[in-house]
PDB file of C-alpha atoms in Angstrom:
ATOM      1  CA  MET A 254     -29.141  22.140   5.440  1.00  0.00           C
ATOM      2  CA  PHE A 255     -26.331  19.327   4.105  1.00  0.00           C
ATOM      3  CA  GLU A 256     -23.115  20.670   2.647  1.00  0.00           C
ATOM      4  CA  ASP A 257     -22.288  18.839  -0.874  1.00  0.00           C
ATOM      5  CA  ASP A 258     -18.734  20.016   0.217  1.00  0.00           C
ATOM      6  CA  ALA A 259     -18.963  17.730   3.241  1.00  0.00           C
ATOM      7  CA  LEU A 260     -20.102  14.598   1.324  1.00  0.00           C
ATOM      8  CA  PRO A 261     -17.791  12.234   0.325  1.00  0.00           C
ATOM      9  CA  LYS A 262     -16.989  12.149  -3.498  1.00  0.00           C
ATOM     10  CA  ARG A 263     -17.738   9.726  -5.409  1.00  0.00           C
ATOM     11  CA  LYS A 264     -14.031   8.537  -7.380  1.00  0.00           C
ATOM     12  CA  SER A 265     -14.545   9.157 -11.276  1.00  0.00           C
ATOM     13  CA  GLU A 266     -14.232   6.349 -13.613  1.00  0.00           C
ATOM     14  CA  PRO A 267     -12.646   8.019 -16.792  1.00  0.00           C
ATOM     15  CA  LEU A 268     -13.489   4.813 -18.704  1.00  0.00           C
ATOM     16  CA  ALA A 269     -16.724   4.551 -17.864  1.00  0.00           C
ATOM     17  CA  ASP A 270     -17.718   8.249 -18.594  1.00  0.00           C
ATOM     18  CA  LEU A 271     -15.979   7.830 -21.911  1.00  0.00           C
ATOM     19  CA  ALA A 272     -18.605   5.024 -22.860  1.00  0.00           C
ATOM     20  CA  ARG A 273     -21.450   7.004 -21.445  1.00  0.00           C
ATOM     21  CA  GLU A 274     -20.559  10.274 -23.650  1.00  0.00           C
ATOM     22  CA  ASP A 275     -23.372  11.161 -26.299  1.00  0.00           C
ATOM     23  CA  LEU A 276     -20.778  10.274 -29.877  1.00  0.00           C
ATOM     24  CA  ASP A 277     -23.936  11.242 -31.850  1.00  0.00           C
ATOM     25  CA  LYS A 278     -23.354  14.919 -31.477  1.00  0.00           C
ATOM     26  CA  LEU A 279     -20.248  14.968 -32.711  1.00  0.00           C
ATOM     27  CA  SER A 280     -19.125  16.574 -35.791  1.00  0.00           C
ATOM     28  CA  VAL A 281     -16.582  14.015 -38.245  1.00  0.00           C
ATOM     29  CA  ALA A 282     -13.952  16.416 -37.500  1.00  0.00           C
ATOM     30  CA  GLU A 283     -15.355  16.373 -33.637  1.00  0.00           C
ATOM     31  CA  LEU A 284     -14.770  12.660 -33.936  1.00  0.00           C
ATOM     32  CA  ASP A 285     -11.255  12.404 -35.703  1.00  0.00           C
ATOM     33  CA  ASP A 286      -9.681  14.727 -33.041  1.00  0.00           C
ATOM     34  CA  ARG A 287     -11.357  12.340 -30.045  1.00  0.00           C
ATOM     35  CA  ILE A 288      -9.530   8.952 -31.937  1.00  0.00           C
ATOM     36  CA  ALA A 289      -6.264  11.003 -32.116  1.00  0.00           C
ATOM     37  CA  GLY A 290      -6.921  12.242 -28.797  1.00  0.00           C
ATOM     38  CA  LEU A 291      -7.807   8.993 -27.250  1.00  0.00           C
ATOM     39  CA  LYS A 292      -4.778   6.865 -29.251  1.00  0.00           C
ATOM     40  CA  ALA A 293      -2.239   9.576 -27.994  1.00  0.00           C
ATOM     41  CA  GLU A 294      -3.585   8.431 -24.731  1.00  0.00           C
ATOM     42  CA  LEU A 295      -3.050   4.518 -25.189  1.00  0.00           C
ATOM     43  CA  ALA A 296       0.353   5.253 -26.236  1.00  0.00           C
ATOM     44  CA  ARG A 297       1.119   6.850 -23.265  1.00  0.00           C
ATOM     45  CA  THR A 298      -0.378   4.379 -20.847  1.00  0.00           C
ATOM     46  CA  GLU A 299       1.264   1.827 -22.881  1.00  0.00           C
ATOM     47  CA  THR A 300       4.781   3.592 -22.138  1.00  0.00           C
ATOM     48  CA  LYS A 301       3.991   4.220 -18.936  1.00  0.00           C
ATOM     49  CA  ARG A 302       3.316   0.066 -18.367  1.00  0.00           C
ATOM     50  CA  GLY A 303       6.257  -0.787 -20.303  1.00  0.00           C
ATOM     51  CA  ALA A 304       7.772   0.973 -17.777  1.00  0.00           C
ATOM     52  CA  ALA A 305       6.348  -0.329 -15.083  1.00  0.00           C
ATOM     53  CA  ALA A 306       6.920  -3.438 -15.977  1.00  0.00           C
ATOM     54  CA  ALA A 307      10.787  -3.544 -16.476  1.00  0.00           C
ATOM     55  CA  PHE A 308      10.510  -2.088 -13.153  1.00  0.00           C
ATOM     56  CA  LYS A 309       8.440  -4.831 -11.201  1.00  0.00           C
ATOM     57  CA  SER A 310      11.293  -7.414 -13.198  1.00  0.00           C
ATOM     58  CA  ALA A 311      14.185  -5.813 -12.414  1.00  0.00           C
ATOM     59  CA  ALA A 312      12.731  -5.362  -8.292  1.00  0.00           C
ATOM     60  CA  ASP A 313      11.916  -9.289  -8.747  1.00  0.00           C
ATOM     61  CA  ALA A 314      15.667 -10.010 -10.400  1.00  0.00           C
ATOM     62  CA  LEU A 315      17.045  -8.054  -7.221  1.00  0.00           C
ATOM     63  CA  PHE A 316      14.957  -9.491  -4.867  1.00  0.00           C
ATOM     64  CA  LYS A 317      14.878 -13.044  -6.113  1.00  0.00           C
ATOM     65  CA  LYS A 318      14.845 -15.921  -3.388  1.00  0.00           C
TER      66      LYS A 318
END
């Protein structure tokens, strides 16, 4: 009777999803790959944050009262 598509989708929470993953089933190599991927994502996020902070600082300076 109810269509799943009609229900609102719950927003995914990537960090919470990562924290819930069972790491016990992963091999050492898979854990190493996961760590490398997470480090790469952290670096990407830090770069984006730096750019966003610089943009905000420039906008604040432009519109400073």
